[in-house]
Coordinates of C-alpha atoms (C1' of nucleotides) in Angstrom, one line a residue:
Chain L
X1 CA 0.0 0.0 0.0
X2 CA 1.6 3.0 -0.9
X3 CA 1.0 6.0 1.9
X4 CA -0.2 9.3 1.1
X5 CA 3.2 11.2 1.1
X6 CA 4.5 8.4 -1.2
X7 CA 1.8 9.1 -4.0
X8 CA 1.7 12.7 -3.5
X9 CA 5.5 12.3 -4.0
X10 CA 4.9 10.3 -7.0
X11 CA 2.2 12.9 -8.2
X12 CA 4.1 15.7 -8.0
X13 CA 7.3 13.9 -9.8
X14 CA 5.4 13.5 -12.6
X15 CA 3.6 16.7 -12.5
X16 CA 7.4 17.9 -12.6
X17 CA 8.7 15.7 -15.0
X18 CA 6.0 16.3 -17.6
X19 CA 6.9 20.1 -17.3
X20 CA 3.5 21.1 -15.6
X21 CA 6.1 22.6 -13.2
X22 CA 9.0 23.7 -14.8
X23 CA 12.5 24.4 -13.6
X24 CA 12.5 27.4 -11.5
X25 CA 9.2 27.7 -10.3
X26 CA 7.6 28.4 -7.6
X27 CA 5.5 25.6 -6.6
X28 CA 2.1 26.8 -4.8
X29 CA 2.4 27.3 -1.1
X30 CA 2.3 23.9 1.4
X31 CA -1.2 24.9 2.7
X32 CA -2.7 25.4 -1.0
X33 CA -1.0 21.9 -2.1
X34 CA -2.3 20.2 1.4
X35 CA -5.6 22.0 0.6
X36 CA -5.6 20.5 -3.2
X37 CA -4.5 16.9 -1.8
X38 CA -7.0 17.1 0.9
X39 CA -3.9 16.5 4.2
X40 CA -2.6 18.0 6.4
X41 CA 0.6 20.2 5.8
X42 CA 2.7 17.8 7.9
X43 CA 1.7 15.4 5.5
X44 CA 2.2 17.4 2.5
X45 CA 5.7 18.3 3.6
X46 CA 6.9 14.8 4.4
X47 CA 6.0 13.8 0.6
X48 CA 8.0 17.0 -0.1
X49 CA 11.0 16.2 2.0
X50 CA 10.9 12.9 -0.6
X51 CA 11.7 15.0 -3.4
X52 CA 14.0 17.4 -1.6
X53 CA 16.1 14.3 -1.2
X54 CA 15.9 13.8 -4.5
X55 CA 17.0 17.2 -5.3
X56 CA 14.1 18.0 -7.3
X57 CA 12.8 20.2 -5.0
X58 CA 14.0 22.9 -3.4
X59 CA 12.9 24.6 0.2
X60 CA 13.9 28.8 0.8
X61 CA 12.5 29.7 4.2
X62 CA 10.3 32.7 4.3
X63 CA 9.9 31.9 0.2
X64 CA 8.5 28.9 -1.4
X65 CA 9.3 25.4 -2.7
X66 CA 11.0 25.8 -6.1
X67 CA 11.4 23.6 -8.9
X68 CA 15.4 22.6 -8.7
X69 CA 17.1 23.1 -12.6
X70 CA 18.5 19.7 -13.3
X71 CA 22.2 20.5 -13.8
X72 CA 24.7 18.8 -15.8
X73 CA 26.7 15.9 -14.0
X74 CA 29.8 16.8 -13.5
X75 CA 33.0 14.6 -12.9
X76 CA 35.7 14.1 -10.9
X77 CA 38.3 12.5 -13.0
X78 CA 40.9 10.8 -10.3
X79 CA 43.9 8.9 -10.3
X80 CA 46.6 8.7 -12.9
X81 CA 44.8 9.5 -15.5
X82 CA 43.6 13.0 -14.5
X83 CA 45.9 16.0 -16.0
X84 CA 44.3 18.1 -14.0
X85 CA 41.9 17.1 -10.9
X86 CA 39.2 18.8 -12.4
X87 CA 38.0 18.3 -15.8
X88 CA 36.8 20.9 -18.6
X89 CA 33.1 20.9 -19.5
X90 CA 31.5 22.7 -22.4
X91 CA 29.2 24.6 -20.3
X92 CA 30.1 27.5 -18.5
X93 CA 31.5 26.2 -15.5
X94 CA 32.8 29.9 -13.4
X95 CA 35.0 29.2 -10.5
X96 CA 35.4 30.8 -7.2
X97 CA 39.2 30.8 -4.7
X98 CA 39.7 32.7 -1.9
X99 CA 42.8 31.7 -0.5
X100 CA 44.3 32.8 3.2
X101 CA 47.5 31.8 5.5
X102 CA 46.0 29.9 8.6
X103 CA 47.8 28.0 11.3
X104 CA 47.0 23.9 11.0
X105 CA 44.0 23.4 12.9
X106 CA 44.0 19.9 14.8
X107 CA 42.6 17.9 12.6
X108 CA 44.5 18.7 9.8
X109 CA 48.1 17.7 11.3
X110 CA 47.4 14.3 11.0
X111 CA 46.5 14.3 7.3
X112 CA 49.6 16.7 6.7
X113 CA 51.6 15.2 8.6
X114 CA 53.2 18.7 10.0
X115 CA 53.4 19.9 13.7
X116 CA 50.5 22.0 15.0
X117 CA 49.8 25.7 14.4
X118 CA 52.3 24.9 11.5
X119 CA 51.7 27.9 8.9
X120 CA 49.6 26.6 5.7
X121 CA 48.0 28.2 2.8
X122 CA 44.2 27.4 2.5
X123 CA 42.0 27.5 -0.5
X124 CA 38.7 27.4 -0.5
X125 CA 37.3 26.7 -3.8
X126 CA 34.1 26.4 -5.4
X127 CA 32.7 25.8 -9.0
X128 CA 29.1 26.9 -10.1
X129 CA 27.0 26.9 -13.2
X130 CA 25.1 29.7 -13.2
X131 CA 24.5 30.7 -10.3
X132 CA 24.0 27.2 -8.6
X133 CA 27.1 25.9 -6.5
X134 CA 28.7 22.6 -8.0
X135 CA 31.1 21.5 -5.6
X136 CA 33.2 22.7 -2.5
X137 CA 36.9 22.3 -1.9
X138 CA 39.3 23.4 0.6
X139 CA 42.4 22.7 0.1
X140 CA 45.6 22.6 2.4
X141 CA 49.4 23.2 1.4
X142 CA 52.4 23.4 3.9
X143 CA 53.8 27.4 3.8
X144 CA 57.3 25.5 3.1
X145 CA 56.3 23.6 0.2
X146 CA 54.2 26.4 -1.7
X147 CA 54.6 27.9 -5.1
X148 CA 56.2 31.0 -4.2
X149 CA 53.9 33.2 -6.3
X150 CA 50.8 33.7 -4.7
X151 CA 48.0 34.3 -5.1
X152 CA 46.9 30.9 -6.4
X153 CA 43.8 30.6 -8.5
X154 CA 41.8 29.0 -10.8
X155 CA 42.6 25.1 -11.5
X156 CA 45.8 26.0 -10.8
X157 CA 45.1 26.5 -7.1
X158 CA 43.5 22.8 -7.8
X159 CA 46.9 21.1 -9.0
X160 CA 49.3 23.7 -6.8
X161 CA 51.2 19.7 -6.0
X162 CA 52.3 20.1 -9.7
X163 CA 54.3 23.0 -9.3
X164 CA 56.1 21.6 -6.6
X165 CA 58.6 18.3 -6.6
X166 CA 57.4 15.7 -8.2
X167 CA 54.6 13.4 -6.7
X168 CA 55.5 10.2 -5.9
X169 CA 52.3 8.8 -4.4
X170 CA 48.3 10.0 -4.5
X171 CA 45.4 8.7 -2.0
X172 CA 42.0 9.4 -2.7
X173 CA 39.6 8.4 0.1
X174 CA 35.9 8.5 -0.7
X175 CA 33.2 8.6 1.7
X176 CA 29.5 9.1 1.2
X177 CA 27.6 11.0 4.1
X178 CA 25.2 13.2 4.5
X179 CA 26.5 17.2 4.0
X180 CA 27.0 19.1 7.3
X181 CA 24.7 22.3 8.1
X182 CA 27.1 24.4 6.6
X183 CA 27.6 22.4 3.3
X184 CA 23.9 22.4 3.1
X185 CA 23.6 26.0 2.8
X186 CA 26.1 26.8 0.9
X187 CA 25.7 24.3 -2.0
X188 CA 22.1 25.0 -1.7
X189 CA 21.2 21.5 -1.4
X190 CA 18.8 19.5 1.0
X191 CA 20.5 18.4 4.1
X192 CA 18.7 15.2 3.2
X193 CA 20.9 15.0 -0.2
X194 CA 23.7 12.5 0.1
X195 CA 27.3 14.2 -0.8
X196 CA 30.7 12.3 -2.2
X197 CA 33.3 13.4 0.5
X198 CA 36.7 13.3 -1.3
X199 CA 39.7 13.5 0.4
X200 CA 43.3 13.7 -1.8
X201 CA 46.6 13.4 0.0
X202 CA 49.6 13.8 -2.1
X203 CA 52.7 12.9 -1.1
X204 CA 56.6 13.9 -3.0
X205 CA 59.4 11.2 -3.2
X206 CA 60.8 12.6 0.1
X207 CA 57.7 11.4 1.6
X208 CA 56.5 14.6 2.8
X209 CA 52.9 15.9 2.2
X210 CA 52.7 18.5 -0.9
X211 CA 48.7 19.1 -0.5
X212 CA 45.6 17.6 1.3
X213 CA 42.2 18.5 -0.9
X214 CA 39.0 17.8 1.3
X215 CA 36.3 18.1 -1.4
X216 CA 32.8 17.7 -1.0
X217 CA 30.5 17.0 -4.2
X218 CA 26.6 16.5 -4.2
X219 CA 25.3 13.2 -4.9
X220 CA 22.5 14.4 -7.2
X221 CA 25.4 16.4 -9.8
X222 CA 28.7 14.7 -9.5
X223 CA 30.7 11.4 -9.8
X224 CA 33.7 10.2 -9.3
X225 CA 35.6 8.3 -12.3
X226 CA 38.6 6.3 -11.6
X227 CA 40.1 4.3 -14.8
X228 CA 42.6 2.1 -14.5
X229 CA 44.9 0.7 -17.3
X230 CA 47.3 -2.1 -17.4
X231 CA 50.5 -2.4 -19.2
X232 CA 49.8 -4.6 -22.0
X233 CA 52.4 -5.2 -24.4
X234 CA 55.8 -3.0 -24.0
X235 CA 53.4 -0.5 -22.3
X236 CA 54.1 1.0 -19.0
X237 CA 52.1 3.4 -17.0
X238 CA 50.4 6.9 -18.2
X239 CA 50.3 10.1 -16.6
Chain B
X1 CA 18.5 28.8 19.0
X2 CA 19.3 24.9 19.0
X3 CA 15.9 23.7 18.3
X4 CA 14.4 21.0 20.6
X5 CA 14.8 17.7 18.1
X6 CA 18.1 19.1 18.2
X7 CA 18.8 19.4 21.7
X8 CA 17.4 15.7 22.5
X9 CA 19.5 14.7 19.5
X10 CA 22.3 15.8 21.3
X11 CA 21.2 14.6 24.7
X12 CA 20.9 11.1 23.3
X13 CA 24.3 10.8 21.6
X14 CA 25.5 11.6 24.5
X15 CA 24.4 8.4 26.3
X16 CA 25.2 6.3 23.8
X17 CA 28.6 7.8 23.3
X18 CA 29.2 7.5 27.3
X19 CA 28.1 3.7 27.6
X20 CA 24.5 4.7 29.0
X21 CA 22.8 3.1 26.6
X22 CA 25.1 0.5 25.0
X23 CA 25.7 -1.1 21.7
X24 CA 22.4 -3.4 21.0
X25 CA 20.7 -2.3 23.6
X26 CA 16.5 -1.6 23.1
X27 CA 15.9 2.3 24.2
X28 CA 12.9 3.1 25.7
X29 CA 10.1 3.6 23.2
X30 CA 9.0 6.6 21.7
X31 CA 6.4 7.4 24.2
X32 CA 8.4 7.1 27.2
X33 CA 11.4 9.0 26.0
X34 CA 8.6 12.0 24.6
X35 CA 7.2 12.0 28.1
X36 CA 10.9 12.2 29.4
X37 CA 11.8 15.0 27.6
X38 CA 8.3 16.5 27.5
X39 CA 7.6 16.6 23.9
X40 CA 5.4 15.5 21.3
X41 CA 6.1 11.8 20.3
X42 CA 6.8 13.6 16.7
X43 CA 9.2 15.8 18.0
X44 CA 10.9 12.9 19.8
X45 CA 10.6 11.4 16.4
X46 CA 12.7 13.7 14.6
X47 CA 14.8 13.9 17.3
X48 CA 15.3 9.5 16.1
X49 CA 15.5 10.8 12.9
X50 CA 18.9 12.6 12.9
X51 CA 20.3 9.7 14.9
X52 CA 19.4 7.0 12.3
X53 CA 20.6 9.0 9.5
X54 CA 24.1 8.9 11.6
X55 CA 23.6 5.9 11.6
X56 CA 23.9 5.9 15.7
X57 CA 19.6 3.9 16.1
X58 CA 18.1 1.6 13.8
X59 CA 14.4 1.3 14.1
X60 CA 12.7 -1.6 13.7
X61 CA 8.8 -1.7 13.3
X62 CA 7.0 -3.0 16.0
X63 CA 9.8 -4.1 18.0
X64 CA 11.8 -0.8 19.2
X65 CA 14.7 1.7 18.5
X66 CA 18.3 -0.3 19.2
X67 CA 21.3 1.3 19.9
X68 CA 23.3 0.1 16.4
X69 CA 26.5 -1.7 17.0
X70 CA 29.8 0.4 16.0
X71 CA 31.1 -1.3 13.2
X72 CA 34.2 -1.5 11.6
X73 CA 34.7 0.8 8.5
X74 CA 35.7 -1.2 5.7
X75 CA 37.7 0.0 2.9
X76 CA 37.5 -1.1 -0.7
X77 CA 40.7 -0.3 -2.9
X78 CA 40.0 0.3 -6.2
X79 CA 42.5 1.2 -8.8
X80 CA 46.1 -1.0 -10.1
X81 CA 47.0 -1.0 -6.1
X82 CA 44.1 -3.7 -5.2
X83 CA 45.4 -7.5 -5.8
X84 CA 41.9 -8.3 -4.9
X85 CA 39.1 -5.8 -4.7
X86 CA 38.3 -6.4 -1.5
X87 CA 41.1 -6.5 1.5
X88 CA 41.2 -8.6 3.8
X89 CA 40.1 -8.4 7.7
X90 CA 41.6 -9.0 10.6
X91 CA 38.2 -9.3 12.0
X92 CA 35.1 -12.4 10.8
X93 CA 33.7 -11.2 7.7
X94 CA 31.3 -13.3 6.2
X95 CA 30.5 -13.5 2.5
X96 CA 28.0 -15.0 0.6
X97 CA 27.2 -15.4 -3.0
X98 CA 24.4 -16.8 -5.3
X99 CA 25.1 -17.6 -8.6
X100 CA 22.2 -17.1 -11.3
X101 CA 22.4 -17.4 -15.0
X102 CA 19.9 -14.4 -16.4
X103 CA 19.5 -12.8 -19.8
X104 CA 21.0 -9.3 -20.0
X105 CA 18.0 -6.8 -18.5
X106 CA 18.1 -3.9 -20.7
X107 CA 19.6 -1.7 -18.4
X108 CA 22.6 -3.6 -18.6
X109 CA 23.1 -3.7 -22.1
X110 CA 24.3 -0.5 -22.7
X111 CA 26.8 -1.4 -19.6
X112 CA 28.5 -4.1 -20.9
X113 CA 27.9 -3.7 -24.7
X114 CA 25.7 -7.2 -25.3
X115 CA 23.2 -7.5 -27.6
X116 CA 19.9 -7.5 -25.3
X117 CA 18.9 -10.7 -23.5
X118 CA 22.5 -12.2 -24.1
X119 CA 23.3 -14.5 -22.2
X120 CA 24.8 -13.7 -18.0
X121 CA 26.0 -14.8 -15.1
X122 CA 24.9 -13.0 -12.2
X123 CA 26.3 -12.9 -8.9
X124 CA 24.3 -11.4 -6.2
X125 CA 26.9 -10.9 -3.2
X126 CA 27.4 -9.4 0.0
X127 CA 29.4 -9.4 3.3
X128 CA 28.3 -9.5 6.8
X129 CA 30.3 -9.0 10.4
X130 CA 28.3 -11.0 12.5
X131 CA 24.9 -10.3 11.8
X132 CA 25.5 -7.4 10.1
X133 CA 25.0 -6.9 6.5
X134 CA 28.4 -4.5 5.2
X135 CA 27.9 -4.1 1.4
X136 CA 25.9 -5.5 -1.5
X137 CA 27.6 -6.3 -5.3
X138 CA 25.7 -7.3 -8.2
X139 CA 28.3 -8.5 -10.6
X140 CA 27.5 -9.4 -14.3
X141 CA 29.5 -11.2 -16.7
X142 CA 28.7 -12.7 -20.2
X143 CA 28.7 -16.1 -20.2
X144 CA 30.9 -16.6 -23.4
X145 CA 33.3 -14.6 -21.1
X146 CA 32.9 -16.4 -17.8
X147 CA 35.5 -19.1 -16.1
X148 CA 34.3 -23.0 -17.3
X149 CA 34.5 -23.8 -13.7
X150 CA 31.4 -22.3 -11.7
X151 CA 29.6 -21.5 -9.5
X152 CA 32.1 -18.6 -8.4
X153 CA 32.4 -18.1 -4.8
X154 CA 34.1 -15.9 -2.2
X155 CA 36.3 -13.6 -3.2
X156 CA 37.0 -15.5 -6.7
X157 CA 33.4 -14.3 -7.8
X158 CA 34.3 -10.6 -6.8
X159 CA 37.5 -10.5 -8.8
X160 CA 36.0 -13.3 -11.6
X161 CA 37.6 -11.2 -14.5
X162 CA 41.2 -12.3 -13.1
X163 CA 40.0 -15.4 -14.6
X164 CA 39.8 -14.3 -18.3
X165 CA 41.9 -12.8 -20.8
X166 CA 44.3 -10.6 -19.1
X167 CA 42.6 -6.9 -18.6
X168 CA 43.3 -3.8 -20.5
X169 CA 41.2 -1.2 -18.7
X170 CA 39.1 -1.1 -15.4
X171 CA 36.7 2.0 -15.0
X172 CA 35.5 2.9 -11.8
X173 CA 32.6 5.1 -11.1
X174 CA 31.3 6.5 -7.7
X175 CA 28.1 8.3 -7.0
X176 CA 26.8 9.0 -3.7
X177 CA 23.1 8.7 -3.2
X178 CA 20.2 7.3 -0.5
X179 CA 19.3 4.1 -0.7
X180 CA 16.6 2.2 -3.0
X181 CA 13.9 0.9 -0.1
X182 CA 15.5 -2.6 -1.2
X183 CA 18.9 -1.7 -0.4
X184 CA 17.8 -0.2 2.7
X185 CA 16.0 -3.1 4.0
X186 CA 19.0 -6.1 2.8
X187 CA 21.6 -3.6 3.8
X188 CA 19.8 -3.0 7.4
X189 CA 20.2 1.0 7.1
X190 CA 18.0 3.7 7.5
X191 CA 16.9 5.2 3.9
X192 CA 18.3 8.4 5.0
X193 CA 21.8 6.8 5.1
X194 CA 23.9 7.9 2.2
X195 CA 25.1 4.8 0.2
X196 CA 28.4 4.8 -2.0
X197 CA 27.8 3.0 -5.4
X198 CA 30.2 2.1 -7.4
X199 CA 30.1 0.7 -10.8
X200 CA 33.5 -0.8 -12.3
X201 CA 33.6 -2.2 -15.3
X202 CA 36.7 -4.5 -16.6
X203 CA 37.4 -4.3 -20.8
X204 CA 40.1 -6.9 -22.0
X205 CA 42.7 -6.7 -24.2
X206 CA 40.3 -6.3 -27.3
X207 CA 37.7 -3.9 -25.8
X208 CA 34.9 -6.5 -24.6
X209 CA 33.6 -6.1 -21.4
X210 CA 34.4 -8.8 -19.6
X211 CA 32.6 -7.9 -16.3
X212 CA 30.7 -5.6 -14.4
X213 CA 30.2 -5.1 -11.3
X214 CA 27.4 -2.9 -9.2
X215 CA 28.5 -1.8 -5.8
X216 CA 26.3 -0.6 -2.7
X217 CA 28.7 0.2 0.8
X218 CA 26.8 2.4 3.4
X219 CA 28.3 5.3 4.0
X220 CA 28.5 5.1 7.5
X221 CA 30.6 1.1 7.2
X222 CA 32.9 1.9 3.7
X223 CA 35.0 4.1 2.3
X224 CA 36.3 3.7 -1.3
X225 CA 40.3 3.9 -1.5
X226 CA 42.6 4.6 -4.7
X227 CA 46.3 5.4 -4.4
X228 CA 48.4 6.2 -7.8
X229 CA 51.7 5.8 -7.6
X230 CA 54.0 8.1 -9.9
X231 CA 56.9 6.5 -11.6
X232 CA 60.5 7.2 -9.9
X233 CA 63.2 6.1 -10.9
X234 CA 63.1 3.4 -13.1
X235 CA 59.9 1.9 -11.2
X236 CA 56.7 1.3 -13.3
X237 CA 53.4 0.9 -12.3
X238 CA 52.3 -2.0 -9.9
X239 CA 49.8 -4.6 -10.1
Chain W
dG1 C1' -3.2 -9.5 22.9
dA2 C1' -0.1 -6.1 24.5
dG3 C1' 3.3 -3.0 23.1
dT4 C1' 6.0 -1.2 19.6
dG5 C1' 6.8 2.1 15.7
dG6 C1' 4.3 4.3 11.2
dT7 C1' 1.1 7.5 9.4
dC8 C1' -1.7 11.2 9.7
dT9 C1' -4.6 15.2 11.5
dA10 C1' -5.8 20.1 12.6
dG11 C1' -4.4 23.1 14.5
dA12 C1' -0.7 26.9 17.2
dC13 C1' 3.1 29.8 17.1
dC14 C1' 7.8 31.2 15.5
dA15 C1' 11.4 32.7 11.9
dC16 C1' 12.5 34.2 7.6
dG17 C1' 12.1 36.8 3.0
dA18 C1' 10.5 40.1 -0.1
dG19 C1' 8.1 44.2 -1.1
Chain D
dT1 C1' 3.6 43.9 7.0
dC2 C1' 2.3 39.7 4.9
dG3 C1' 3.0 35.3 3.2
dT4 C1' 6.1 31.8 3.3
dG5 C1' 8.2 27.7 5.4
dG6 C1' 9.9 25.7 10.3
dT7 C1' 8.8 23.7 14.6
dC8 C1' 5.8 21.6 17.7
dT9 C1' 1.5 19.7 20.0
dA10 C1' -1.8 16.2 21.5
dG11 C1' -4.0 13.4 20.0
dA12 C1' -6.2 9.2 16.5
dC13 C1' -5.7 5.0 14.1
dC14 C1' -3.0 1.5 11.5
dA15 C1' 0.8 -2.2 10.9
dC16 C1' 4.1 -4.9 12.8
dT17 C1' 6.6 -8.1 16.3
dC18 C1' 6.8 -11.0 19.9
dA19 C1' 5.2 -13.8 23.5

DNA sequence: GAGTGGTCTAGACCACGAG
DNA sequence: TCGTGGTCTAGACCACTCA
């Protein structure tokens, strides 16, 4: 038996899908749609709180329930065979740095490997289409092992590693979680809307961290694409 | 303001965090603990709610809210680095597998480049520590492609491809998402617990597809792991 | 059958956003 | 200020689990 959020849900989907409601929009107000389903608002915002976490919907406080534009998927290409961690698209991608010198907070010196309150440049980095956030990044690089010629930008804030000794060794941890408060807002995403939580360690041939990237991309918009080749005939490995 | 699902939120993590309510342990139902915190049973509800999206409760209908044991977070290694695809454990981790032969559904077709209704095997696997279900595979493989020997089992069925002509690519795709109300329920996870899923798909040496292989890990149990190593030296890549 | 969580109601009041 | 969503109440009734 499906309940009465589910097929409300469903309803609305389609209603959606079929362009009755079309990207953007403002759908009607959660007591006219309660009044039109004949529920309660609790109700009616429980079978929204199903599309939210779909991203098809989404909630402004004090505003409305809009119509989410579906936005091109975007992905993370990892591993070797990434030039560049980020990859071009067609679209108009714009990009956003603002870089600063901190002192390593706590949980960083782990990952770094550096003592505490050790200087470090920070990046925080964003992409956007339009005006819809893509994906969050901060990114970490020991003072010592910097470019010298601030200020970074761009993808090259991104790849800063490259302009330092060569890398002998990346990680790339993936988690999936749900985003924090914070990542909520400023992604302008559901807090019900799973996120890829991407964490990039690279490490020179002296063995010392060059960069940490923490990176945080929404479930509903990106992916993560790893490929793999082997050396088949005199072959060796690409970069 | 913390608001007041919040604050009980809190207020409960607490007690499991300190060892007053402890790992399997029932808490006290939804009525008591609204009458202990003097609130509405749905605000004690929602209160539930953020817990079993941290995966920190699981409900079960009719029975009661359980304090969910903390399990180990598992790491699958993707990438030239992983021998096998899945490590091993120092702790009991059951697998199973069942072995089906199906004809290609069509949204696999596309996936592993068969003509529809070709010919599969299908292994449906997953692995457990103790009671608990860790991850869900579905892999596929066409059966002109598969080892004489089957049924595949254990960790042989995970990393069947091994078995055939020697690879040429592996592609490795990560999305984060909620779970399907199937996955939930197998899987043992609340739906608002973000899921990894990864799909990798091995090519040989002439460009078939020689498996593919559909990955569900809870967020909250699994982390996906790739490390690239750069060539120093006269070292090549590593398998 | 007794007790649990699941769904839903019909309100009240608060917090936010735009004009 | 007005209309929006956000939080919360105090119930009712249903569905499930276990003894």
């Amino acid at each position: 038996m499906p309940s009465r959020r589910h097929a409300i849900a469903e309803d609305l989907r389609q209603q959606i899908s079929s362009g009755h409601f079309k990207p953007g929009e403002r759908l009607p107000s959660e007591t006219q749609l309660a009044n039109r389903y004949t529920v309660s608002t609790s109700t009616l915002r429980s079978a929204l709180a199903l599309l939210q976490g779909e991203g098809l919907v989404e909630k402004i406080h004090g505003n409305g329930n809009f119509v989410r534009r579906p936005l091109r998927r975007i992905t993370y290409t990892g591993g070797a065979a990434a030039p560049a961690p980020w990859t071009a698209f067609s679209a108009p991608l714009r990009m956003t740095a603002r870089t600063m010198n901190i002192e390593a907070p706590s949980h960083l010196t782990a990952l770094l490997n550096v003592p505490p309150q050790s200087p470090l440049t920070e990046v925080l980095f964003a992409t956007h289409e339009g005006k819809t956030p893509h994906s969050l990044a901060h990114i970490y690089v020991p003072l010592d092992r910097a470019p010298t010629t601030p200020p970074l930008a761009g993808r090259i804030a991104v790849s800063a590693a490259e302009l330092c000794a060569p890398l002998s060794e990346v990680q790339e941890r993936i988690s999936a979680r749900l985003p924090t408060q914070e990542e909520a807002r400023t992604l302008r995403i559901s807090p019900s809307l799973a996120v890829l939580s991407l964490t990039r360690v690279a490490t020179d041939a002296t063995g010392r961290v060059v960069e940490a990237a923490l990176l945080v991309l929404p479930g509903d918009r990106a992916d993560v694409l790893f490929t793999t080749l082997f050396a088949t005939e005199e072959r060796s490995s690409k970069e």
